[in-house]
Coordinates of C-alpha atoms and ligand atoms in Angstrom, one line a residue:
M1088 CA 42.2 -55.2 -20.8
T1089 CA 42.4 -52.4 -18.2
D1090 CA 42.2 -55.0 -15.4
W1091 CA 45.3 -56.7 -16.3
V1092 CA 47.3 -53.6 -17.1
K1093 CA 46.6 -52.8 -13.5
I1094 CA 47.6 -56.3 -12.4
A1095 CA 50.9 -56.0 -14.3
E1096 CA 51.5 -52.5 -12.8
D1097 CA 50.8 -53.7 -9.3
Q1098 CA 53.2 -56.6 -9.7
E1099 CA 56.0 -54.3 -10.9
V1100 CA 57.2 -53.2 -7.4
P1101 CA 57.1 -56.6 -5.6
K1102 CA 58.8 -58.3 -8.5
L1103 CA 62.1 -56.7 -7.8
K1104 CA 61.9 -57.0 -4.1
I1105 CA 61.8 -60.8 -4.3
N1106 CA 64.8 -62.8 -3.4
L1107 CA 65.0 -65.2 -6.3
N1108 CA 66.8 -67.8 -4.3
A1109 CA 63.4 -68.1 -2.6
D1110 CA 64.1 -71.5 -1.1
E1111 CA 66.9 -70.1 1.0
P1112 CA 66.8 -66.9 2.9
A1113 CA 69.4 -64.5 1.6
A1114 CA 71.5 -64.4 4.8
T1115 CA 72.0 -68.2 4.9
T1116 CA 72.7 -68.3 1.2
A1117 CA 75.4 -65.6 1.5
A1118 CA 77.1 -67.1 4.5
S1119 CA 77.3 -70.6 3.2
K1120 CA 78.4 -69.6 -0.3
D1121 CA 81.1 -67.1 0.5
N1122 CA 84.0 -69.5 -0.2
E1123 CA 82.5 -71.3 -3.1
P1124 CA 82.9 -70.2 -6.7
D1125 CA 80.1 -67.7 -7.4
V1126 CA 77.9 -68.7 -10.3
A1127 CA 75.3 -66.9 -12.2
D1128 CA 71.7 -68.1 -12.0
P1129 CA 70.3 -68.1 -15.5
A1130 CA 66.9 -66.9 -14.6
E1131 CA 68.3 -64.0 -12.5
T1132 CA 70.7 -63.1 -15.3
S1133 CA 67.9 -63.1 -17.9
L1134 CA 65.8 -60.9 -15.7
L1135 CA 68.6 -58.5 -15.2
I1136 CA 69.4 -58.2 -18.9
K1137 CA 65.8 -57.7 -19.7
I1138 CA 65.4 -54.9 -17.1
L1139 CA 68.7 -53.3 -18.0
G1140 CA 68.0 -53.4 -21.7
K1141 CA 67.4 -50.0 -23.0
G1142 CA 65.7 -50.8 -26.3
L1143 CA 66.2 -52.8 -29.4
V1144 CA 69.5 -54.4 -30.0
N1145 CA 70.5 -54.0 -33.7
T1146 CA 72.9 -56.5 -35.1
N1147 CA 74.6 -57.0 -38.4
Q1148 CA 74.3 -60.8 -38.2
S1149 CA 72.3 -62.5 -40.8
L1150 CA 69.3 -64.8 -40.2
D1151 CA 69.6 -68.5 -40.6
I1152 CA 66.3 -70.0 -41.6
Q1153 CA 65.4 -73.7 -41.9
Q1154 CA 62.0 -75.1 -42.8
K1155 CA 61.0 -78.6 -42.0
N1156 CA 57.8 -78.3 -44.0
P1157 CA 58.8 -77.2 -47.5
N1158 CA 55.2 -76.3 -48.2
S1159 CA 54.9 -73.6 -45.7
P1160 CA 55.2 -70.2 -47.2
L1161 CA 58.0 -68.0 -45.9
H1162 CA 58.3 -64.3 -46.5
S1163 CA 59.4 -61.2 -44.7
V1164 CA 57.8 -57.9 -44.1
K1165 CA 59.3 -54.4 -43.8
T1166 CA 56.3 -52.8 -42.1
F1167 CA 53.8 -53.7 -39.5
E1168 CA 51.0 -52.6 -41.8
A1169 CA 52.0 -55.4 -44.2
L1170 CA 50.9 -57.9 -41.5
H1171 CA 47.2 -56.9 -41.8
L1172 CA 46.8 -56.8 -38.0
K1173 CA 43.6 -55.7 -36.2
P1174 CA 43.7 -51.9 -36.1
E1175 CA 43.7 -51.9 -32.3
L1176 CA 46.8 -54.0 -32.2
L1177 CA 48.6 -51.9 -34.8
K1178 CA 47.7 -48.9 -32.6
G1179 CA 49.2 -50.7 -29.6
I1180 CA 52.5 -51.4 -31.4
Y1181 CA 52.8 -47.8 -32.5
A1182 CA 52.0 -46.6 -29.0
M1183 CA 55.0 -48.6 -27.8
G1184 CA 57.1 -46.6 -30.2
F1185 CA 57.8 -49.4 -32.6
N1186 CA 58.0 -48.0 -36.2
T1187 CA 59.4 -51.0 -38.1
P1188 CA 59.8 -54.7 -37.3
S1189 CA 63.2 -55.7 -36.0
K1190 CA 65.3 -58.1 -37.9
I1191 CA 63.9 -61.2 -36.3
Q1192 CA 60.4 -59.9 -36.4
E1193 CA 60.6 -59.2 -40.2
T1194 CA 60.8 -62.9 -40.8
A1195 CA 59.2 -64.4 -37.7
L1196 CA 56.0 -62.4 -37.7
P1197 CA 54.5 -63.6 -41.1
T1198 CA 55.1 -67.2 -40.0
L1199 CA 53.8 -66.6 -36.5
L1200 CA 50.6 -65.1 -37.9
A1201 CA 50.1 -67.4 -40.9
D1202 CA 47.0 -69.5 -41.5
P1203 CA 47.1 -72.4 -41.2
P1204 CA 49.3 -71.8 -38.1
Q1205 CA 52.9 -72.9 -38.3
N1206 CA 55.2 -74.0 -35.6
M1207 CA 58.3 -72.1 -34.9
I1208 CA 61.6 -72.5 -33.0
A1209 CA 63.4 -69.1 -32.8
Q1210 CA 66.7 -68.2 -31.4
S1211 CA 68.2 -64.8 -30.9
Q1212 CA 69.9 -62.9 -28.1
S1213 CA 68.2 -60.8 -25.5
G1214 CA 66.9 -57.5 -26.8
T1215 CA 66.3 -58.4 -30.4
G1216 CA 62.5 -58.4 -30.2
K1217 CA 61.5 -62.0 -29.6
T1218 CA 59.0 -61.2 -26.8
A1219 CA 57.3 -58.5 -28.8
A1220 CA 57.0 -60.9 -31.7
F1221 CA 55.4 -63.8 -29.8
V1222 CA 53.2 -61.5 -27.7
L1223 CA 51.8 -60.0 -31.0
A1224 CA 51.1 -63.5 -32.2
M1225 CA 49.4 -64.4 -28.9
L1226 CA 47.1 -61.3 -29.0
S1227 CA 46.3 -61.7 -32.7
R1228 CA 45.1 -65.3 -32.3
V1229 CA 42.6 -64.6 -29.5
N1230 CA 38.9 -65.0 -30.4
V1231 CA 37.2 -62.7 -27.9
A1232 CA 33.8 -64.4 -28.6
L1233 CA 35.0 -67.5 -26.7
D1234 CA 35.5 -67.3 -23.0
H1235 CA 38.2 -69.8 -22.3
P1236 CA 42.0 -69.9 -22.4
Q1237 CA 43.2 -70.0 -26.0
V1238 CA 46.8 -69.0 -25.5
L1239 CA 49.3 -70.4 -22.9
C1240 CA 52.7 -68.8 -22.4
L1241 CA 55.2 -70.5 -20.1
S1242 CA 58.1 -68.7 -18.5
P1243 CA 60.7 -70.2 -16.2
T1244 CA 60.1 -67.9 -13.2
Y1245 CA 57.5 -65.6 -11.7
E1246 CA 59.4 -62.5 -12.5
L1247 CA 60.0 -63.4 -16.1
A1248 CA 56.3 -64.2 -16.6
I1249 CA 55.4 -60.8 -15.2
Q1250 CA 57.7 -59.1 -17.6
T1251 CA 56.0 -60.9 -20.5
G1252 CA 52.6 -59.9 -19.1
E1253 CA 53.6 -56.3 -19.0
V1254 CA 54.5 -56.3 -22.7
A1255 CA 51.2 -58.0 -23.5
A1256 CA 49.3 -55.4 -21.4
R1257 CA 51.0 -52.5 -23.2
M1258 CA 50.7 -54.0 -26.7
G1259 CA 47.0 -54.9 -26.1
Q1260 CA 46.1 -51.6 -24.4
F1261 CA 43.6 -50.8 -27.2
C1262 CA 42.0 -54.2 -27.1
P1263 CA 39.8 -54.0 -24.0
D1264 CA 38.0 -57.3 -24.8
I1265 CA 41.2 -59.5 -24.6
K1266 CA 41.6 -60.8 -21.1
L1267 CA 44.8 -62.1 -19.5
R1268 CA 45.5 -63.9 -16.3
F1269 CA 48.8 -64.7 -14.6
A1270 CA 49.3 -68.3 -13.6
V1271 CA 52.0 -67.7 -11.0
R1272 CA 52.5 -68.3 -7.3
G1273 CA 50.2 -66.2 -5.2
E1274 CA 47.4 -66.3 -7.7
E1275 CA 44.6 -68.3 -6.2
I1276 CA 41.4 -69.4 -7.8
D1277 CA 38.2 -71.2 -6.6
R1278 CA 38.4 -74.9 -7.3
N1279 CA 34.8 -75.0 -8.6
S1280 CA 35.2 -72.1 -11.0
K1281 CA 36.3 -72.1 -14.6
I1282 CA 39.0 -69.8 -16.1
T1283 CA 37.4 -67.5 -18.7
E1284 CA 40.5 -65.4 -19.6
H1285 CA 41.8 -65.8 -23.1
I1286 CA 45.5 -65.7 -22.4
L1287 CA 47.4 -67.4 -19.5
I1288 CA 51.0 -66.4 -18.8
G1289 CA 52.7 -68.2 -16.1
T1290 CA 55.1 -70.8 -14.7
P1291 CA 54.8 -74.5 -15.5
G1292 CA 53.9 -75.7 -12.0
K1293 CA 50.9 -73.4 -11.6
M1294 CA 49.8 -74.0 -15.2
L1295 CA 49.8 -77.8 -14.5
D1296 CA 47.8 -77.3 -11.3
W1297 CA 45.2 -75.2 -13.0
G1298 CA 45.0 -77.2 -16.3
L1299 CA 45.6 -80.8 -15.2
K1300 CA 45.1 -81.2 -11.5
M1301 CA 42.2 -78.7 -10.9
R1302 CA 40.9 -78.8 -14.5
L1303 CA 40.0 -75.2 -14.4
F1304 CA 40.3 -75.0 -18.2
D1305 CA 40.4 -77.3 -21.1
M1306 CA 43.9 -77.8 -22.4
K1307 CA 42.6 -79.2 -25.7
K1308 CA 41.0 -75.9 -26.6
V1309 CA 44.4 -74.0 -26.4
R1310 CA 45.3 -72.8 -29.9
V1311 CA 48.8 -71.3 -29.2
F1312 CA 51.4 -72.6 -26.8
V1313 CA 54.5 -70.4 -26.3
L1314 CA 57.5 -71.6 -24.4
D1315 CA 59.7 -68.6 -23.6
E1316 CA 63.3 -68.7 -22.4
A1317 CA 63.7 -72.4 -23.2
D1318 CA 67.4 -72.3 -22.2
V1319 CA 66.6 -70.9 -18.7
M1320 CA 63.6 -73.3 -18.4
I1321 CA 65.9 -76.3 -18.9
A1322 CA 68.3 -74.9 -16.3
T1323 CA 65.5 -74.7 -13.8
Q1324 CA 65.0 -77.8 -11.8
G1325 CA 61.9 -79.8 -12.7
H1326 CA 60.6 -77.4 -15.4
H1327 CA 61.6 -79.7 -18.3
D1328 CA 59.3 -82.5 -17.2
Q1329 CA 56.4 -80.1 -16.3
C1330 CA 56.6 -78.5 -19.7
I1331 CA 56.4 -81.9 -21.4
R1332 CA 53.4 -82.9 -19.3
I1333 CA 51.6 -79.7 -20.3
H1334 CA 52.6 -80.2 -23.9
K1335 CA 51.1 -83.8 -23.9
M1336 CA 47.7 -82.4 -22.9
L1337 CA 47.5 -80.0 -25.8
S1338 CA 45.8 -80.8 -29.1
S1339 CA 47.9 -81.6 -32.2
Q1340 CA 46.4 -78.5 -33.9
C1341 CA 47.9 -76.2 -31.3
Q1342 CA 50.5 -73.8 -32.7
M1343 CA 53.8 -74.5 -30.8
L1344 CA 56.2 -71.6 -30.5
F1345 CA 59.6 -72.0 -28.8
F1346 CA 61.9 -69.1 -28.0
S1347 CA 65.4 -69.1 -26.6
A1348 CA 68.5 -67.0 -26.5
T1349 CA 70.8 -70.1 -26.9
Y1350 CA 70.3 -73.6 -28.2
D1351 CA 72.7 -76.2 -26.9
K1352 CA 72.0 -79.8 -27.5
E1353 CA 69.8 -80.2 -24.5
V1354 CA 67.6 -77.3 -25.4
M1355 CA 67.4 -78.4 -29.1
D1356 CA 66.4 -82.0 -28.0
F1357 CA 63.7 -80.4 -25.8
A1358 CA 62.5 -78.2 -28.7
R1359 CA 62.3 -81.2 -31.0
L1360 CA 60.1 -83.1 -28.5
I1361 CA 57.6 -80.2 -28.4
V1362 CA 57.6 -78.6 -31.8
S1363 CA 56.8 -80.7 -34.9
E1364 CA 57.7 -79.5 -38.4
P1365 CA 59.0 -76.2 -37.2
T1366 CA 60.3 -73.2 -39.1
I1367 CA 63.6 -72.6 -37.4
I1368 CA 64.9 -69.0 -37.3
R1369 CA 68.2 -68.1 -35.8
L1370 CA 69.8 -64.8 -35.4
M1371 CA 73.3 -65.5 -34.2
R1372 CA 74.8 -63.3 -31.5
E1373 CA 77.6 -61.1 -32.6
E1374 CA 80.7 -62.9 -31.5
E1375 CA 83.0 -61.4 -28.9
S1376 CA 86.6 -61.2 -30.0
L1377 CA 90.0 -60.6 -28.4
D1378 CA 91.1 -58.5 -31.3
N1379 CA 92.5 -55.1 -30.1
I1380 CA 92.6 -56.3 -26.5
K1381 CA 96.0 -56.0 -25.0
Q1382 CA 96.5 -59.0 -22.7
Y1383 CA 99.0 -59.2 -19.8
Y1384 CA 99.9 -61.4 -17.0
V1385 CA 101.5 -60.4 -13.7
N1386 CA 103.4 -62.8 -11.4
C1387 CA 102.3 -62.4 -7.8
K1388 CA 103.1 -64.3 -4.6
N1389 CA 99.7 -64.5 -3.1
E1390 CA 96.5 -62.4 -2.7
D1391 CA 98.4 -59.5 -1.0
G1392 CA 100.8 -59.6 -3.9
K1393 CA 97.9 -59.3 -6.3
Y1394 CA 96.6 -56.4 -4.4
N1395 CA 100.0 -54.7 -4.6
A1396 CA 100.0 -55.2 -8.4
I1397 CA 96.6 -53.4 -8.7
Q1398 CA 97.9 -50.6 -6.5
N1399 CA 101.0 -50.2 -8.6
I1400 CA 98.9 -50.0 -11.8
Y1401 CA 96.6 -47.4 -10.3
G1402 CA 99.6 -45.5 -9.1
C1403 CA 101.1 -45.2 -12.6
I1404 CA 98.4 -44.8 -15.1
S1405 CA 95.0 -43.1 -15.1
I1406 CA 92.3 -45.6 -15.5
G1407 CA 88.8 -44.7 -16.5
Q1408 CA 86.6 -47.5 -15.2
A1409 CA 87.7 -51.0 -14.4
I1410 CA 86.1 -54.4 -13.6
I1411 CA 87.9 -56.8 -11.4
F1412 CA 86.8 -60.5 -11.4
C1413 CA 87.2 -62.7 -8.4
H1414 CA 86.4 -66.4 -8.0
T1415 CA 84.5 -66.2 -4.7
R1416 CA 82.3 -63.7 -2.9
K1417 CA 84.8 -63.7 0.0
T1418 CA 87.7 -62.6 -2.1
A1419 CA 85.5 -59.9 -3.7
A1420 CA 84.5 -58.6 -0.3
W1421 CA 88.1 -58.6 1.0
L1422 CA 89.4 -56.8 -2.1
A1423 CA 86.6 -54.2 -2.0
A1424 CA 87.3 -53.5 1.7
K1425 CA 91.0 -53.0 1.0
M1426 CA 90.5 -50.8 -2.1
T1427 CA 87.9 -48.7 -0.3
A1428 CA 90.2 -48.2 2.6
D1429 CA 92.8 -46.9 0.1
G1430 CA 90.4 -44.3 -1.2
H1431 CA 89.0 -45.9 -4.4
S1432 CA 85.3 -45.7 -5.1
V1433 CA 84.4 -49.3 -5.4
A1434 CA 81.2 -51.2 -6.1
V1435 CA 80.7 -54.9 -5.5
L1436 CA 78.4 -57.1 -7.4
S1437 CA 78.1 -60.7 -6.3
G1438 CA 75.5 -63.5 -6.0
D1439 CA 74.4 -62.6 -2.5
L1440 CA 72.6 -59.4 -3.8
T1441 CA 69.0 -59.5 -4.9
V1442 CA 68.2 -58.6 -8.4
E1443 CA 67.1 -55.2 -7.3
Q1444 CA 70.4 -54.5 -5.5
R1445 CA 72.4 -55.7 -8.6
L1446 CA 70.4 -53.3 -10.8
A1447 CA 71.2 -50.5 -8.4
V1448 CA 75.0 -51.4 -8.4
L1449 CA 75.1 -51.6 -12.2
D1450 CA 73.2 -48.4 -12.7
R1451 CA 75.6 -46.5 -10.4
F1452 CA 78.7 -48.0 -12.1
R1453 CA 77.3 -47.3 -15.6
S1454 CA 76.7 -43.7 -14.6
G1455 CA 80.3 -43.4 -13.4
Q1456 CA 79.5 -43.0 -9.7
E1457 CA 82.0 -45.7 -9.0
K1458 CA 85.2 -46.3 -10.9
V1459 CA 85.9 -49.9 -9.9
L1460 CA 83.4 -52.7 -10.1
I1461 CA 84.5 -55.9 -8.2
T1462 CA 82.5 -58.9 -9.2
T1463 CA 82.4 -62.6 -9.7
N1464 CA 81.0 -64.8 -12.4
V1465 CA 77.5 -63.5 -11.6
L1466 CA 78.3 -60.6 -14.0
S1467 CA 78.3 -62.7 -17.0
R1468 CA 77.5 -62.9 -20.6
G1469 CA 75.0 -60.4 -22.0
I1470 CA 75.7 -57.5 -19.6
D1471 CA 77.8 -55.2 -21.6
I1472 CA 79.3 -52.1 -20.0
E1473 CA 80.8 -50.0 -22.8
Q1474 CA 83.0 -47.6 -21.0
V1475 CA 85.2 -50.1 -19.2
T1476 CA 88.9 -49.8 -20.3
I1477 CA 90.6 -52.3 -18.0
V1478 CA 89.5 -55.8 -17.0
V1479 CA 91.5 -57.5 -14.2
N1480 CA 91.2 -61.2 -13.6
F1481 CA 92.1 -61.2 -9.9
D1482 CA 91.4 -64.9 -10.3
L1483 CA 91.5 -66.5 -13.7
P1484 CA 88.3 -68.2 -14.7
V1485 CA 88.3 -72.0 -14.1
D1486 CA 85.6 -74.7 -14.2
L1487 CA 84.6 -76.9 -11.3
R1488 CA 87.6 -79.1 -11.9
G1489 CA 90.0 -76.2 -11.9
N1490 CA 90.6 -76.2 -15.6
A1491 CA 90.8 -73.1 -17.7
D1492 CA 87.4 -71.8 -18.6
C1493 CA 88.1 -70.2 -22.0
E1494 CA 84.5 -69.3 -22.8
T1495 CA 84.1 -67.3 -19.5
Y1496 CA 87.5 -65.6 -20.2
L1497 CA 86.2 -64.4 -23.6
H1498 CA 83.0 -63.1 -22.1
R1499 CA 84.9 -61.2 -19.4
I1500 CA 87.5 -59.7 -21.7
G1501 CA 86.1 -59.8 -25.2
R1502 CA 84.2 -57.1 -27.0
T1503 CA 81.6 -57.2 -29.7
G1504 CA 81.8 -55.0 -32.8
R1505 CA 79.1 -52.8 -31.3
F1506 CA 81.2 -51.7 -28.4
G1507 CA 84.5 -49.9 -28.0
K1508 CA 87.1 -51.8 -29.7
S1509 CA 90.3 -51.4 -27.6
G1510 CA 90.8 -52.6 -24.1
I1511 CA 93.3 -53.9 -21.6
A1512 CA 93.1 -57.2 -19.8
I1513 CA 95.4 -58.0 -16.8
N1514 CA 95.6 -61.5 -15.4
L1515 CA 97.0 -61.9 -11.9
I1516 CA 99.0 -65.1 -11.5
D1517 CA 99.9 -66.7 -8.1
G1518 CA 101.6 -70.0 -8.8
E1519 CA 102.1 -72.8 -11.2
K1520 CA 98.4 -73.7 -11.4
S1521 CA 97.2 -70.3 -12.4
M1522 CA 100.2 -70.0 -14.8
A1523 CA 99.1 -73.2 -16.5
V1524 CA 95.5 -71.9 -16.8
C1525 CA 96.9 -68.7 -18.3
R1526 CA 98.9 -70.6 -20.9
T1527 CA 96.0 -72.8 -21.8
I1528 CA 93.9 -69.7 -22.5
E1529 CA 96.7 -68.1 -24.5
K1530 CA 97.0 -71.2 -26.6
H1531 CA 93.2 -71.6 -27.0
F1532 CA 92.8 -68.1 -28.5
Q1533 CA 96.3 -68.0 -30.1
K1534 CA 96.7 -64.4 -28.8
D1535 CA 99.8 -63.5 -26.8
I1536 CA 99.4 -62.7 -23.1
T1537 CA 102.5 -60.6 -22.4
Y1538 CA 104.5 -60.5 -19.1
L1539 CA 104.0 -57.3 -17.1
N1540 CA 106.3 -56.3 -14.3
T1541 CA 104.1 -54.1 -12.0
D1542 CA 107.2 -53.2 -9.9
N1543 CA 108.5 -51.3 -12.8
A1544 CA 106.7 -48.0 -13.5
D1545 CA 108.0 -47.7 -17.1
D1546 CA 106.6 -51.1 -17.9
I1547 CA 103.2 -50.1 -16.5
E1548 CA 103.2 -46.8 -18.4
K1549 CA 103.6 -48.7 -21.7
I1550 CA 100.3 -50.4 -21.3
G1551 CA 98.5 -47.1 -21.0
N1552 CA 99.7 -46.0 -24.4
Ligands
LIG794 N1 60.1 -53.4 -33.7 C1 60.6 -52.7 -32.7 N2 60.9 -51.4 -32.8 C2 61.5 -50.8 -31.7 N3 61.7 -51.3 -30.5 C3 61.4 -52.6 -30.3 C4 60.8 -53.4 -31.4 N4 60.6 -54.7 -31.0 C5 61.0 -54.7 -29.7 N5 61.4 -53.5 -29.3 C6 61.9 -53.1 -28.0 O1 63.3 -53.6 -27.9 C7 63.5 -54.2 -26.6 C8 63.8 -55.6 -26.7 O2 62.6 -56.3 -27.2 P1 62.1 -57.7 -26.7 O3 62.0 -57.6 -25.2 O4 61.0 -58.1 -27.5 O5 63.4 -58.6 -27.0 P2 63.7 -60.0 -26.6 O6 64.6 -60.6 -27.7 O7 62.5 -60.8 -26.2 O8 64.6 -59.8 -25.4 P3 64.5 -60.3 -23.9 O9 64.6 -61.8 -24.0 O10 65.6 -59.6 -23.1 O11 63.1 -59.9 -23.5 C9 62.3 -53.8 -25.8 O12 62.5 -52.6 -25.1 C10 61.2 -53.6 -26.8 O13 60.2 -52.8 -26.4

């Protein structure tokens, strides 16, 4: 095992340096996308959330469990001992600081480890313990007496595969006989050799190359197939078909495990193709709500008018930390330059930054080094910043056709029960179109968005109370 602990550690530095828009150099990407709506890349967002996550997310939501095969036993455990794991694995879990199984692990682990193996489709938000659960299943199923791949784990990108490998390396640190190999770009292998490692973690393209094109291992001998981040996988060009091709090569006895943070129809159809008679476990995300958020709109003539509105608000009330959302990178950069010139400490987070740069920006903002974070839709769902008191929509969220994007509005403004309850949202309006968007949002949530006159100091002071 030591070998691949080293490999995982060696990968840790380069993984953050990589520009995930690898097909386009960062400079070209930035220049050509300045005026377009800035959108979040699902793989980048997922990686950011994973790296930013500071431990287990506890939720009060209940589990929803469905079983397609009524004969499969289903029970839950309250301790890791109750799973009767190999002592070395149990030691690895405790060494990671895990004392008791998380909510999803309580129910998922007995099914994941059951004999005969059962298929599973699991859904829960980032940070709830999915990776730890399926990595434990992967490690437990290995028969070290056999020197061929027995477990395949597919991730949508290089970086996400490395993250999973790191968890496996840590959890398996006391199992020196279990061997892992990364099947990702940059890993080369002699065409005439055979892969002897027990676990392969990688991306679909490389896995297909090794298993199908080069026949470096026998896909029929694989006992566990894990598909991680199914929603991100679907969103990544070409991965859907590659996964299906891999799946077709596997034996019908292979245990199929499918993990995702969300399941829309496309992801569920994909899951159904791959996983037969699954036990489906879902832990719903705590819903964001607009309760206790005071919402306002301000009429402005143009972008300069919007800027004046922000200045007036800052002039009248003391604001802890604020996030300002813009539609394009260009507007975000323009606004940041103006606010900085006026003496505000401002950070900008937009899609032209690498994941490493975004992490640095978020870390600084979270620690209070900057008071204002100007961003676009790249700062999206799943990245919660607790201490923010005011959210300003410099541009209201709209979809590609210019219609109100209520879901994005909720993710920008809403809070979950876990975080501070009260907050202020200010929507800057510059014309009929944006007023119509504002009204649609108001109607959708049935929560008033009140008029605010930022030329009137008394009016502004009221929102601070
Ligand atoms: N039983 C546990 N007890 C304590 N900490 C845990 C437990 N299970 C997982 N964790 C920790 O909680 C964090 C989230 O776990 P994990 O990465 O498995 O969640 P996830 O749902 O896969 O999230 P993501 O998709 O972001 O990776 C990690 O830091 C992990 O080490």
